């Protein structure tokens, strides 16, 4: 019985992740533009990483079973010791529209812009 219930829960969570709309984020830095599509995942451990010069952006769409789906946008910037540190994070709920967001790296004043929204 437990195996059956676990199987049903797994199937439902898979269907929920498949039913979640795909989210697209457009990133722009230093004249370079990149579009990233985030697939729905059952937990918040994965995501898609995109590097743009001294920035790294993590985009994640979490669709946990039985809960409301959300998108996480994390922007990391390269520090003086060549390590990357998170400088901002934004959590979005449906319709996953972030508006145009500009993030400025404090040390050098360089900026990254992004805008996210659900694909139709």
PDB file of C-alpha atoms in Angstrom:
ATOM      1  CA  UNK A   1       0.000   0.000   0.000  1.00  0.00           C
ATOM      2  CA  UNK A   2       2.840   2.423   0.833  1.00  0.00           C
ATOM      3  CA  UNK A   3       4.512   1.754  -2.497  1.00  0.00           C
ATOM      4  CA  UNK A   4       1.214   2.418  -4.271  1.00  0.00           C
ATOM      5  CA  UNK A   5       0.719   5.723  -2.404  1.00  0.00           C
ATOM      6  CA  UNK A   6       4.302   6.775  -3.062  1.00  0.00           C
ATOM      7  CA  UNK A   7       3.869   5.946  -6.756  1.00  0.00           C
ATOM      8  CA  UNK A   8       0.668   8.002  -6.931  1.00  0.00           C
ATOM      9  CA  UNK A   9       2.349  10.947  -5.206  1.00  0.00           C
ATOM     10  CA  UNK A  10       5.310  10.747  -7.571  1.00  0.00           C
ATOM     11  CA  UNK A  11       3.008  10.606 -10.590  1.00  0.00           C
ATOM     12  CA  UNK A  12       0.998  13.597  -9.356  1.00  0.00           C
ATOM     13  CA  UNK A  13       4.133  15.650  -8.684  1.00  0.00           C
ATOM     14  CA  UNK A  14       5.438  14.804 -12.156  1.00  0.00           C
ATOM     15  CA  UNK A  15       2.155  15.879 -13.727  1.00  0.00           C
ATOM     16  CA  UNK A  16       2.168  19.100 -11.688  1.00  0.00           C
ATOM     17  CA  UNK A  17       5.688  19.908 -12.893  1.00  0.00           C
ATOM     18  CA  UNK A  18       4.672  19.195 -16.485  1.00  0.00           C
ATOM     19  CA  UNK A  19       1.560  21.363 -16.152  1.00  0.00           C
ATOM     20  CA  UNK A  20       3.533  24.358 -14.859  1.00  0.00           C
ATOM     21  CA  UNK A  21       4.148  26.912 -17.612  1.00  0.00           C
ATOM     22  CA  UNK A  22       7.671  27.330 -18.916  1.00  0.00           C
ATOM     23  CA  UNK A  23       9.308  30.553 -17.825  1.00  0.00           C
ATOM     24  CA  UNK A  24      11.696  32.541 -19.976  1.00  0.00           C
ATOM     25  CA  UNK A  25      14.163  35.129 -18.698  1.00  0.00           C
ATOM     26  CA  UNK A  26      16.039  37.565 -20.916  1.00  0.00           C
ATOM     27  CA  UNK A  27      19.406  38.684 -19.514  1.00  0.00           C
ATOM     28  CA  UNK A  28      21.401  41.648 -20.807  1.00  0.00           C
ATOM     29  CA  UNK A  29      24.907  42.734 -19.809  1.00  0.00           C
ATOM     30  CA  UNK A  30      27.390  44.933 -21.645  1.00  0.00           C
ATOM     31  CA  UNK A  31      25.410  44.754 -24.910  1.00  0.00           C
ATOM     32  CA  UNK A  32      25.216  40.955 -24.799  1.00  0.00           C
ATOM     33  CA  UNK A  33      21.732  39.432 -24.555  1.00  0.00           C
ATOM     34  CA  UNK A  34      20.791  35.886 -23.609  1.00  0.00           C
ATOM     35  CA  UNK A  35      17.430  34.158 -23.206  1.00  0.00           C
ATOM     36  CA  UNK A  36      17.108  31.246 -20.792  1.00  0.00           C
ATOM     37  CA  UNK A  37      14.085  28.958 -20.412  1.00  0.00           C
ATOM     38  CA  UNK A  38      13.639  27.411 -16.983  1.00  0.00           C
ATOM     39  CA  UNK A  39      12.020  23.975 -16.832  1.00  0.00           C
ATOM     40  CA  UNK A  40       9.808  23.144 -13.853  1.00  0.00           C
ATOM     41  CA  UNK A  41      11.480  21.017 -11.165  1.00  0.00           C
ATOM     42  CA  UNK A  42      10.011  19.236  -8.160  1.00  0.00           C
ATOM     43  CA  UNK A  43      12.415  20.871  -5.677  1.00  0.00           C
ATOM     44  CA  UNK A  44      14.544  24.000  -5.336  1.00  0.00           C
ATOM     45  CA  UNK A  45      17.959  22.357  -5.606  1.00  0.00           C
ATOM     46  CA  UNK A  46      18.545  22.554  -9.351  1.00  0.00           C
ATOM     47  CA  UNK A  47      18.091  25.337 -11.789  1.00  0.00           C
ATOM     48  CA  UNK A  48      19.851  26.693 -14.834  1.00  0.00           C
ATOM     49  CA  UNK A  49      23.045  28.737 -14.534  1.00  0.00           C
ATOM     50  CA  UNK A  50      23.991  31.398 -17.067  1.00  0.00           C
ATOM     51  CA  UNK A  51      27.350  33.206 -17.034  1.00  0.00           C
ATOM     52  CA  UNK A  52      27.702  36.713 -18.410  1.00  0.00           C
ATOM     53  CA  UNK A  53      31.180  38.209 -17.871  1.00  0.00           C
ATOM     54  CA  UNK A  54      31.480  38.886 -14.130  1.00  0.00           C
ATOM     55  CA  UNK A  55      27.887  37.809 -13.395  1.00  0.00           C
ATOM     56  CA  UNK A  56      26.367  34.382 -12.875  1.00  0.00           C
ATOM     57  CA  UNK A  57      22.605  34.039 -12.827  1.00  0.00           C
ATOM     58  CA  UNK A  58      20.713  31.058 -11.402  1.00  0.00           C
ATOM     59  CA  UNK A  59      17.173  30.597 -12.667  1.00  0.00           C
ATOM     60  CA  UNK A  60      14.936  28.007 -11.065  1.00  0.00           C
ATOM     61  CA  UNK A  61      11.282  27.165 -11.450  1.00  0.00           C
ATOM     62  CA  UNK A  62      10.124  25.033  -8.535  1.00  0.00           C
ATOM     63  CA  UNK A  63       6.815  23.188  -8.802  1.00  0.00           C
ATOM     64  CA  UNK A  64       6.601  21.185  -5.554  1.00  0.00           C
ATOM     65  CA  UNK A  65       3.819  18.614  -5.328  1.00  0.00           C
ATOM     66  CA  UNK A  66       0.568  20.108  -4.112  1.00  0.00           C
ATOM     67  CA  UNK A  67       2.034  23.609  -3.688  1.00  0.00           C
ATOM     68  CA  UNK A  68       2.102  26.778  -5.716  1.00  0.00           C
ATOM     69  CA  UNK A  69       4.883  26.987  -8.324  1.00  0.00           C
ATOM     70  CA  UNK A  70       7.452  29.782  -8.064  1.00  0.00           C
ATOM     71  CA  UNK A  71      10.516  31.077  -9.877  1.00  0.00           C
ATOM     72  CA  UNK A  72      13.775  32.109  -8.230  1.00  0.00           C
ATOM     73  CA  UNK A  73      16.223  34.490  -9.908  1.00  0.00           C
ATOM     74  CA  UNK A  74      19.605  34.765  -8.151  1.00  0.00           C
ATOM     75  CA  UNK A  75      22.306  37.116  -9.401  1.00  0.00           C
ATOM     76  CA  UNK A  76      25.892  36.440  -8.326  1.00  0.00           C
ATOM     77  CA  UNK A  77      28.887  38.703  -9.057  1.00  0.00           C
ATOM     78  CA  UNK A  78      32.605  38.008  -9.102  1.00  0.00           C
ATOM     79  CA  UNK A  79      34.356  39.346  -6.010  1.00  0.00           C
ATOM     80  CA  UNK A  80      37.949  40.566  -5.654  1.00  0.00           C
ATOM     81  CA  UNK A  81      39.096  37.053  -4.674  1.00  0.00           C
ATOM     82  CA  UNK A  82      37.625  35.639  -7.946  1.00  0.00           C
ATOM     83  CA  UNK A  83      34.852  33.890  -6.026  1.00  0.00           C
ATOM     84  CA  UNK A  84      31.213  34.557  -6.868  1.00  0.00           C
ATOM     85  CA  UNK A  85      28.890  35.995  -4.236  1.00  0.00           C
ATOM     86  CA  UNK A  86      25.145  36.411  -4.363  1.00  0.00           C
ATOM     87  CA  UNK A  87      24.143  40.055  -4.623  1.00  0.00           C
ATOM     88  CA  UNK A  88      20.371  39.743  -5.081  1.00  0.00           C
ATOM     89  CA  UNK A  89      17.555  37.210  -5.280  1.00  0.00           C
ATOM     90  CA  UNK A  90      13.947  37.552  -6.394  1.00  0.00           C
ATOM     91  CA  UNK A  91      11.130  35.050  -5.919  1.00  0.00           C
ATOM     92  CA  UNK A  92       8.270  35.274  -8.414  1.00  0.00           C
ATOM     93  CA  UNK A  93       4.801  33.713  -8.365  1.00  0.00           C
ATOM     94  CA  UNK A  94       2.443  33.288 -11.343  1.00  0.00           C
ATOM     95  CA  UNK A  95       2.304  34.960 -13.813  1.00  0.00           C
ATOM     96  CA  UNK A  96       6.097  35.004 -13.155  1.00  0.00           C
ATOM     97  CA  UNK A  97       6.496  38.526 -14.518  1.00  0.00           C
ATOM     98  CA  UNK A  98       9.492  40.267 -12.975  1.00  0.00           C
ATOM     99  CA  UNK A  99       9.322  43.484 -14.925  1.00  0.00           C
ATOM    100  CA  UNK A 100      12.650  44.921 -16.044  1.00  0.00           C
ATOM    101  CA  UNK A 101      15.146  44.605 -13.169  1.00  0.00           C
ATOM    102  CA  UNK A 102      18.588  46.203 -13.154  1.00  0.00           C
ATOM    103  CA  UNK A 103      21.200  44.842 -10.749  1.00  0.00           C
ATOM    104  CA  UNK A 104      24.366  46.881 -10.176  1.00  0.00           C
ATOM    105  CA  UNK A 105      27.546  45.165  -8.990  1.00  0.00           C
ATOM    106  CA  UNK A 106      28.713  47.366  -6.112  1.00  0.00           C
ATOM    107  CA  UNK A 107      32.492  47.127  -6.561  1.00  0.00           C
ATOM    108  CA  UNK A 108      32.803  48.085 -10.231  1.00  0.00           C
ATOM    109  CA  UNK A 109      29.370  49.581 -10.875  1.00  0.00           C
ATOM    110  CA  UNK A 110      28.622  47.259 -13.794  1.00  0.00           C
ATOM    111  CA  UNK A 111      25.022  46.291 -14.316  1.00  0.00           C
ATOM    112  CA  UNK A 112      22.995  43.322 -15.476  1.00  0.00           C
ATOM    113  CA  UNK A 113      19.369  43.603 -16.549  1.00  0.00           C
ATOM    114  CA  UNK A 114      16.821  40.836 -16.625  1.00  0.00           C
ATOM    115  CA  UNK A 115      13.153  40.352 -17.337  1.00  0.00           C
ATOM    116  CA  UNK A 116      11.210  37.127 -16.798  1.00  0.00           C
ATOM    117  CA  UNK A 117       7.752  35.929 -17.763  1.00  0.00           C
ATOM    118  CA  UNK A 118       5.750  32.804 -18.564  1.00  0.00           C
ATOM    119  CA  UNK A 119       5.909  31.544 -22.148  1.00  0.00           C
ATOM    120  CA  UNK A 120       2.591  31.381 -23.926  1.00  0.00           C
TER     121      UNK A 120
END
